[in-house]
mmCIF file of C-alpha atoms in Angstrom:
data_model
loop_
_atom_site.group_PDB
_atom_site.id
_atom_site.type_symbol
_atom_site.label_atom_id
_atom_site.label_comp_id
_atom_site.label_asym_id
_atom_site.label_seq_id
_atom_site.Cartn_x
_atom_site.Cartn_y
_atom_site.Cartn_z
ATOM 1 C CA UNK L 1 6.769 8.685 18.686
ATOM 2 C CA UNK L 2 4.904 5.794 20.164
ATOM 3 C CA UNK L 3 6.723 3.884 22.902
ATOM 4 C CA UNK L 4 5.923 0.952 25.166
ATOM 5 C CA UNK L 5 7.610 0.578 28.557
ATOM 6 C CA UNK L 6 7.728 -2.478 30.758
ATOM 7 C CA UNK L 7 9.465 -1.485 33.967
ATOM 8 C CA UNK L 8 9.808 -4.995 35.407
ATOM 9 C CA UNK L 9 12.570 -6.969 33.653
ATOM 10 C CA UNK L 10 11.855 -10.005 35.854
ATOM 11 C CA UNK L 11 8.984 -11.193 37.995
ATOM 12 C CA UNK L 12 8.455 -14.292 40.062
ATOM 13 C CA UNK L 13 5.280 -15.903 41.340
ATOM 14 C CA UNK L 14 4.415 -18.947 43.368
ATOM 15 C CA UNK L 15 2.336 -21.579 41.636
ATOM 16 C CA UNK L 16 -1.418 -20.957 42.130
ATOM 17 C CA UNK L 17 -0.796 -17.356 43.168
ATOM 18 C CA UNK L 18 -1.629 -14.162 41.257
ATOM 19 C CA UNK L 19 0.869 -11.877 39.565
ATOM 20 C CA UNK L 20 0.521 -8.548 37.773
ATOM 21 C CA UNK L 21 2.824 -7.387 35.000
ATOM 22 C CA UNK L 22 3.007 -3.662 34.313
ATOM 23 C CA UNK L 23 3.029 -1.796 31.026
ATOM 24 C CA UNK L 24 2.769 1.858 30.104
ATOM 25 C CA UNK L 25 2.691 3.376 26.661
ATOM 26 C CA UNK L 26 2.898 6.761 25.075
ATOM 27 C CA UNK L 27 0.776 7.829 22.137
ATOM 28 C CA UNK L 28 -1.158 10.740 20.773
ATOM 29 C CA UNK L 29 -3.484 8.471 18.820
ATOM 30 C CA UNK L 30 -7.061 7.756 19.939
ATOM 31 C CA UNK L 31 -7.605 4.503 18.048
ATOM 32 C CA UNK L 32 -5.270 1.666 18.838
ATOM 33 C CA UNK L 33 -5.058 -1.861 20.149
ATOM 34 C CA UNK L 34 -3.018 -3.172 23.032
ATOM 35 C CA UNK L 35 -1.738 -6.714 23.362
ATOM 36 C CA UNK L 36 0.065 -9.038 25.684
ATOM 37 C CA UNK L 37 2.163 -11.697 23.960
ATOM 38 C CA UNK L 38 3.812 -14.699 25.603
ATOM 39 C CA UNK L 39 7.136 -16.056 24.360
ATOM 40 C CA UNK L 40 8.188 -19.367 25.951
ATOM 41 C CA UNK L 41 11.899 -20.219 25.737
ATOM 42 C CA UNK L 42 12.861 -21.088 22.166
ATOM 43 C CA UNK L 43 9.248 -21.169 21.110
ATOM 44 C CA UNK L 44 7.069 -18.914 19.069
ATOM 45 C CA UNK L 45 5.321 -15.869 20.372
ATOM 46 C CA UNK L 46 1.611 -16.294 20.965
ATOM 47 C CA UNK L 47 -1.149 -13.834 21.727
ATOM 48 C CA UNK L 48 -2.416 -13.873 25.304
ATOM 49 C CA UNK L 49 -4.967 -11.096 25.310
ATOM 50 C CA UNK L 50 -6.047 -8.062 23.302
ATOM 51 C CA UNK L 51 -7.719 -4.782 24.273
ATOM 52 C CA UNK L 52 -9.313 -2.296 21.906
ATOM 53 C CA UNK L 53 -8.740 1.266 23.100
ATOM 54 C CA UNK L 54 -12.346 2.304 22.423
ATOM 55 C CA UNK L 55 -13.669 -0.352 24.799
ATOM 56 C CA UNK L 56 -13.932 0.647 28.439
ATOM 57 C CA UNK L 57 -14.448 -2.900 29.654
ATOM 58 C CA UNK L 58 -11.264 -4.730 30.528
ATOM 59 C CA UNK L 59 -10.542 -7.810 28.449
ATOM 60 C CA UNK L 60 -10.399 -11.237 30.082
ATOM 61 C CA UNK L 61 -9.300 -14.624 28.769
ATOM 62 C CA UNK L 62 -9.719 -17.388 31.316
ATOM 63 C CA UNK L 63 -6.987 -16.811 33.946
ATOM 64 C CA UNK L 64 -5.656 -13.724 32.164
ATOM 65 C CA UNK L 65 -7.153 -10.264 32.559
ATOM 66 C CA UNK L 66 -6.024 -6.717 31.978
ATOM 67 C CA UNK L 67 -6.405 -3.437 33.804
ATOM 68 C CA UNK L 68 -6.660 -0.849 31.048
ATOM 69 C CA UNK L 69 -6.399 2.762 32.197
ATOM 70 C CA UNK L 70 -6.616 4.845 29.028
ATOM 71 C CA UNK L 71 -6.090 8.228 30.628
ATOM 72 C CA UNK L 72 -3.048 6.985 32.485
ATOM 73 C CA UNK L 73 -1.848 5.053 29.405
ATOM 74 C CA UNK L 74 -1.440 1.977 31.523
ATOM 75 C CA UNK L 75 -2.122 -1.623 30.511
ATOM 76 C CA UNK L 76 -1.271 -4.256 33.111
ATOM 77 C CA UNK L 77 -1.708 -8.018 32.831
ATOM 78 C CA UNK L 78 -2.987 -10.085 35.726
ATOM 79 C CA UNK L 79 -2.405 -13.813 35.751
ATOM 80 C CA UNK L 80 -4.519 -15.673 38.289
ATOM 81 C CA UNK L 81 -3.891 -19.183 39.592
ATOM 82 C CA UNK L 82 -0.410 -19.183 38.035
ATOM 83 C CA UNK L 83 0.755 -22.428 36.481
ATOM 84 C CA UNK L 84 4.219 -23.742 35.688
ATOM 85 C CA UNK L 85 3.408 -23.401 32.002
ATOM 86 C CA UNK L 86 2.961 -19.662 32.427
ATOM 87 C CA UNK L 87 6.721 -19.239 32.810
ATOM 88 C CA UNK L 88 7.838 -17.230 29.788
ATOM 89 C CA UNK L 89 8.794 -13.819 28.493
ATOM 90 C CA UNK L 90 5.785 -11.522 28.321
ATOM 91 C CA UNK L 91 5.668 -8.604 25.925
ATOM 92 C CA UNK L 92 3.271 -5.727 25.983
ATOM 93 C CA UNK L 93 2.592 -4.335 22.535
ATOM 94 C CA UNK L 94 0.762 -1.400 21.017
ATOM 95 C CA UNK L 95 -0.693 -1.380 17.546
ATOM 96 C CA UNK L 96 -1.230 1.808 15.628
ATOM 97 C CA UNK L 97 -4.446 1.777 13.662
ATOM 98 C CA UNK L 98 -4.995 3.436 10.343
ATOM 99 C CA UNK L 99 -1.529 4.925 10.163
ATOM 100 C CA UNK L 100 1.902 3.502 9.539
ATOM 101 C CA UNK L 101 0.447 0.265 8.232
ATOM 102 C CA UNK L 102 -0.781 -0.946 11.582
ATOM 103 C CA UNK L 103 2.710 -1.257 13.038
ATOM 104 C CA UNK L 104 3.033 -3.326 16.222
ATOM 105 C CA UNK L 105 5.425 -1.813 18.763
ATOM 106 C CA UNK L 106 6.761 -3.971 21.592
ATOM 107 C CA UNK L 107 8.013 -3.243 25.068
ATOM 108 C CA UNK L 108 11.250 -4.676 26.385
ATOM 109 C CA UNK L 109 9.588 -7.675 27.985
ATOM 110 C CA UNK L 110 9.134 -9.120 31.476
ATOM 111 C CA UNK L 111 10.534 -12.531 32.251
ATOM 112 C CA UNK L 112 8.119 -14.422 34.463
ATOM 113 C CA UNK L 113 9.239 -17.396 36.505
ATOM 114 C CA UNK L 114 6.795 -19.656 38.338
ATOM 115 C CA UNK L 115 7.951 -21.455 41.467
ATOM 116 C CA UNK L 116 6.409 -24.817 42.318
ATOM 117 C CA UNK E 1 -4.046 -24.892 9.956
ATOM 118 C CA UNK E 2 -0.311 -24.657 9.315
ATOM 119 C CA UNK E 3 1.493 -21.860 11.122
ATOM 120 C CA UNK E 4 4.166 -19.448 9.969
ATOM 121 C CA UNK E 5 7.180 -21.416 8.781
ATOM 122 C CA UNK E 6 10.731 -20.090 9.021
ATOM 123 C CA UNK E 7 14.097 -21.486 8.083
ATOM 124 C CA UNK E 8 16.782 -21.997 9.043
ATOM 125 C CA UNK E 9 16.165 -22.133 12.785
ATOM 126 C CA UNK E 10 19.805 -21.479 13.589
ATOM 127 C CA UNK E 11 22.661 -19.974 11.646
ATOM 128 C CA UNK E 12 26.228 -19.155 12.640
ATOM 129 C CA UNK E 13 28.366 -17.036 10.330
ATOM 130 C CA UNK E 14 31.425 -14.873 10.517
ATOM 131 C CA UNK E 15 31.228 -11.127 10.180
ATOM 132 C CA UNK E 16 31.169 -9.822 6.622
ATOM 133 C CA UNK E 17 29.542 -13.030 5.387
ATOM 134 C CA UNK E 18 26.021 -13.089 4.024
ATOM 135 C CA UNK E 19 22.935 -14.928 5.224
ATOM 136 C CA UNK E 20 19.356 -15.367 4.061
ATOM 137 C CA UNK E 21 16.240 -16.261 5.997
ATOM 138 C CA UNK E 22 13.042 -17.593 4.528
ATOM 139 C CA UNK E 23 9.475 -17.219 5.723
ATOM 140 C CA UNK E 24 6.248 -18.797 4.535
ATOM 141 C CA UNK E 25 3.212 -17.109 6.095
ATOM 142 C CA UNK E 26 -0.139 -18.646 6.907
ATOM 143 C CA UNK E 27 -2.100 -19.269 3.746
ATOM 144 C CA UNK E 28 -4.240 -16.302 2.814
ATOM 145 C CA UNK E 29 -2.452 -13.815 5.037
ATOM 146 C CA UNK E 30 -1.749 -10.741 2.971
ATOM 147 C CA UNK E 31 0.418 -8.924 5.488
ATOM 148 C CA UNK E 32 3.897 -10.169 6.378
ATOM 149 C CA UNK E 33 6.326 -8.726 8.907
ATOM 150 C CA UNK E 34 10.002 -9.233 9.705
ATOM 151 C CA UNK E 35 11.078 -8.370 13.231
ATOM 152 C CA UNK E 36 14.550 -8.337 14.763
ATOM 153 C CA UNK E 37 14.767 -9.424 18.401
ATOM 154 C CA UNK E 38 18.104 -8.799 20.069
ATOM 155 C CA UNK E 39 18.703 -10.750 23.260
ATOM 156 C CA UNK E 40 17.004 -9.067 26.206
ATOM 157 C CA UNK E 41 14.966 -6.695 24.062
ATOM 158 C CA UNK E 42 11.541 -6.611 22.521
ATOM 159 C CA UNK E 43 11.111 -7.295 18.818
ATOM 160 C CA UNK E 44 11.719 -4.369 16.477
ATOM 161 C CA UNK E 45 9.962 -4.145 13.132
ATOM 162 C CA UNK E 46 12.338 -4.260 10.184
ATOM 163 C CA UNK E 47 9.919 -4.400 7.287
ATOM 164 C CA UNK E 48 6.223 -4.918 6.605
ATOM 165 C CA UNK E 49 4.705 -6.142 3.358
ATOM 166 C CA UNK E 50 1.137 -5.905 2.184
ATOM 167 C CA UNK E 51 0.916 -8.573 -0.517
ATOM 168 C CA UNK E 52 4.147 -7.938 -2.427
ATOM 169 C CA UNK E 53 4.371 -4.218 -1.696
ATOM 170 C CA UNK E 54 6.383 -2.621 1.108
ATOM 171 C CA UNK E 55 4.279 -0.759 3.690
ATOM 172 C CA UNK E 56 7.013 0.166 6.168
ATOM 173 C CA UNK E 57 10.767 -0.320 5.975
ATOM 174 C CA UNK E 58 11.774 2.745 7.954
ATOM 175 C CA UNK E 59 13.889 0.744 10.410
ATOM 176 C CA UNK E 60 15.538 -1.563 7.895
ATOM 177 C CA UNK E 61 19.308 -0.892 7.589
ATOM 178 C CA UNK E 62 19.178 -0.729 3.833
ATOM 179 C CA UNK E 63 22.922 -0.641 3.362
ATOM 180 C CA UNK E 64 23.124 -4.274 4.465
ATOM 181 C CA UNK E 65 19.601 -5.664 4.809
ATOM 182 C CA UNK E 66 17.215 -6.449 2.002
ATOM 183 C CA UNK E 67 13.901 -8.241 1.837
ATOM 184 C CA UNK E 68 11.542 -9.304 -0.854
ATOM 185 C CA UNK E 69 8.181 -10.939 -1.101
ATOM 186 C CA UNK E 70 7.771 -12.105 -4.641
ATOM 187 C CA UNK E 71 4.268 -13.161 -5.685
ATOM 188 C CA UNK E 72 2.918 -11.933 -2.363
ATOM 189 C CA UNK E 73 3.421 -15.218 -0.533
ATOM 190 C CA UNK E 74 6.749 -16.270 0.979
ATOM 191 C CA UNK E 75 9.502 -13.838 1.797
ATOM 192 C CA UNK E 76 13.272 -13.732 2.082
ATOM 193 C CA UNK E 77 15.329 -11.489 4.361
ATOM 194 C CA UNK E 78 19.002 -11.112 3.465
ATOM 195 C CA UNK E 79 21.909 -9.613 5.353
ATOM 196 C CA UNK E 80 25.086 -8.775 3.443
ATOM 197 C CA UNK E 81 27.631 -8.166 4.885
ATOM 198 C CA UNK E 82 26.771 -9.210 8.421
ATOM 199 C CA UNK E 83 28.061 -7.345 11.461
ATOM 200 C CA UNK E 84 28.470 -8.564 15.031
ATOM 201 C CA UNK E 85 25.489 -6.461 16.111
ATOM 202 C CA UNK E 86 23.228 -8.355 13.723
ATOM 203 C CA UNK E 87 23.260 -11.318 16.118
ATOM 204 C CA UNK E 88 19.593 -11.707 16.986
ATOM 205 C CA UNK E 89 16.481 -13.752 16.409
ATOM 206 C CA UNK E 90 14.678 -12.820 13.217
ATOM 207 C CA UNK E 91 10.960 -13.286 13.593
ATOM 208 C CA UNK E 92 8.511 -13.523 10.773
ATOM 209 C CA UNK E 93 4.835 -12.862 11.380
ATOM 210 C CA UNK E 94 1.733 -12.665 9.238
ATOM 211 C CA UNK E 95 -1.774 -11.360 9.639
ATOM 212 C CA UNK E 96 -4.996 -11.706 7.727
ATOM 213 C CA UNK E 97 -6.119 -8.131 7.948
ATOM 214 C CA UNK E 98 -3.859 -5.222 7.195
ATOM 215 C CA UNK E 99 -4.490 -2.932 10.115
ATOM 216 C CA UNK E 100 -6.340 -4.825 12.807
ATOM 217 C CA UNK E 101 -5.646 -8.494 12.333
ATOM 218 C CA UNK E 102 -3.871 -10.569 14.943
ATOM 219 C CA UNK E 103 -0.231 -11.281 14.185
ATOM 220 C CA UNK E 104 0.844 -14.916 14.083
ATOM 221 C CA UNK E 105 4.546 -15.506 14.611
ATOM 222 C CA UNK E 106 6.943 -18.160 13.423
ATOM 223 C CA UNK E 107 9.514 -19.757 15.711
ATOM 224 C CA UNK E 108 12.226 -17.441 14.505
ATOM 225 C CA UNK E 109 15.674 -17.789 13.000
ATOM 226 C CA UNK E 110 18.516 -17.324 15.449
ATOM 227 C CA UNK E 111 21.596 -15.695 13.910
ATOM 228 C CA UNK E 112 24.983 -15.650 15.585
ATOM 229 C CA UNK E 113 27.677 -13.522 13.959
ATOM 230 C CA UNK E 114 31.236 -14.301 15.103
#
């Protein structure tokens, strides 16, 4: 069965500093997508960044980038120049392609706090 | 573009009562998902619809939970009778493409069962 593990329940970063959130996953599939979602308190979940497994190049979106290690089944999120608005719950998610209806499986989440 | 709409935002009921949640996906999105998010955990898929057909309901507790998506647009998730462990946020999401499209989430419906 596919699983997603986030080993850091909580992380803290100083404003303007860089922080890395960890994620590992387990799968026997070769085609899949990986995502990081952000969930601010009492607000809707939004997509931060997406990585297609067939792409070797790591995805970047402005201050957000990933370190995708397919062989190690590792998918970490780096947030550069952290801002107060980055404080939220971050979920790593894995999406099965072509089987099981494209199910999205989430990790347990990492709560990020940003100190001014 | 309007996002995924959910109602009610908050609901408090006593155990053994029933509750229903409503979701209206983004216009044109054929795939609709209901997730359960218990406090401190990641969302867990309850049911996935493709238009008005069920794609995956393997984790839906069918003895108490039911969901429908009539006419392939909005959807209703019902719990009857509710248990204490059903206290959670129920998230609705939709996507344009069945297997690879980005999921867009609503704000969720927070259920407290006393």
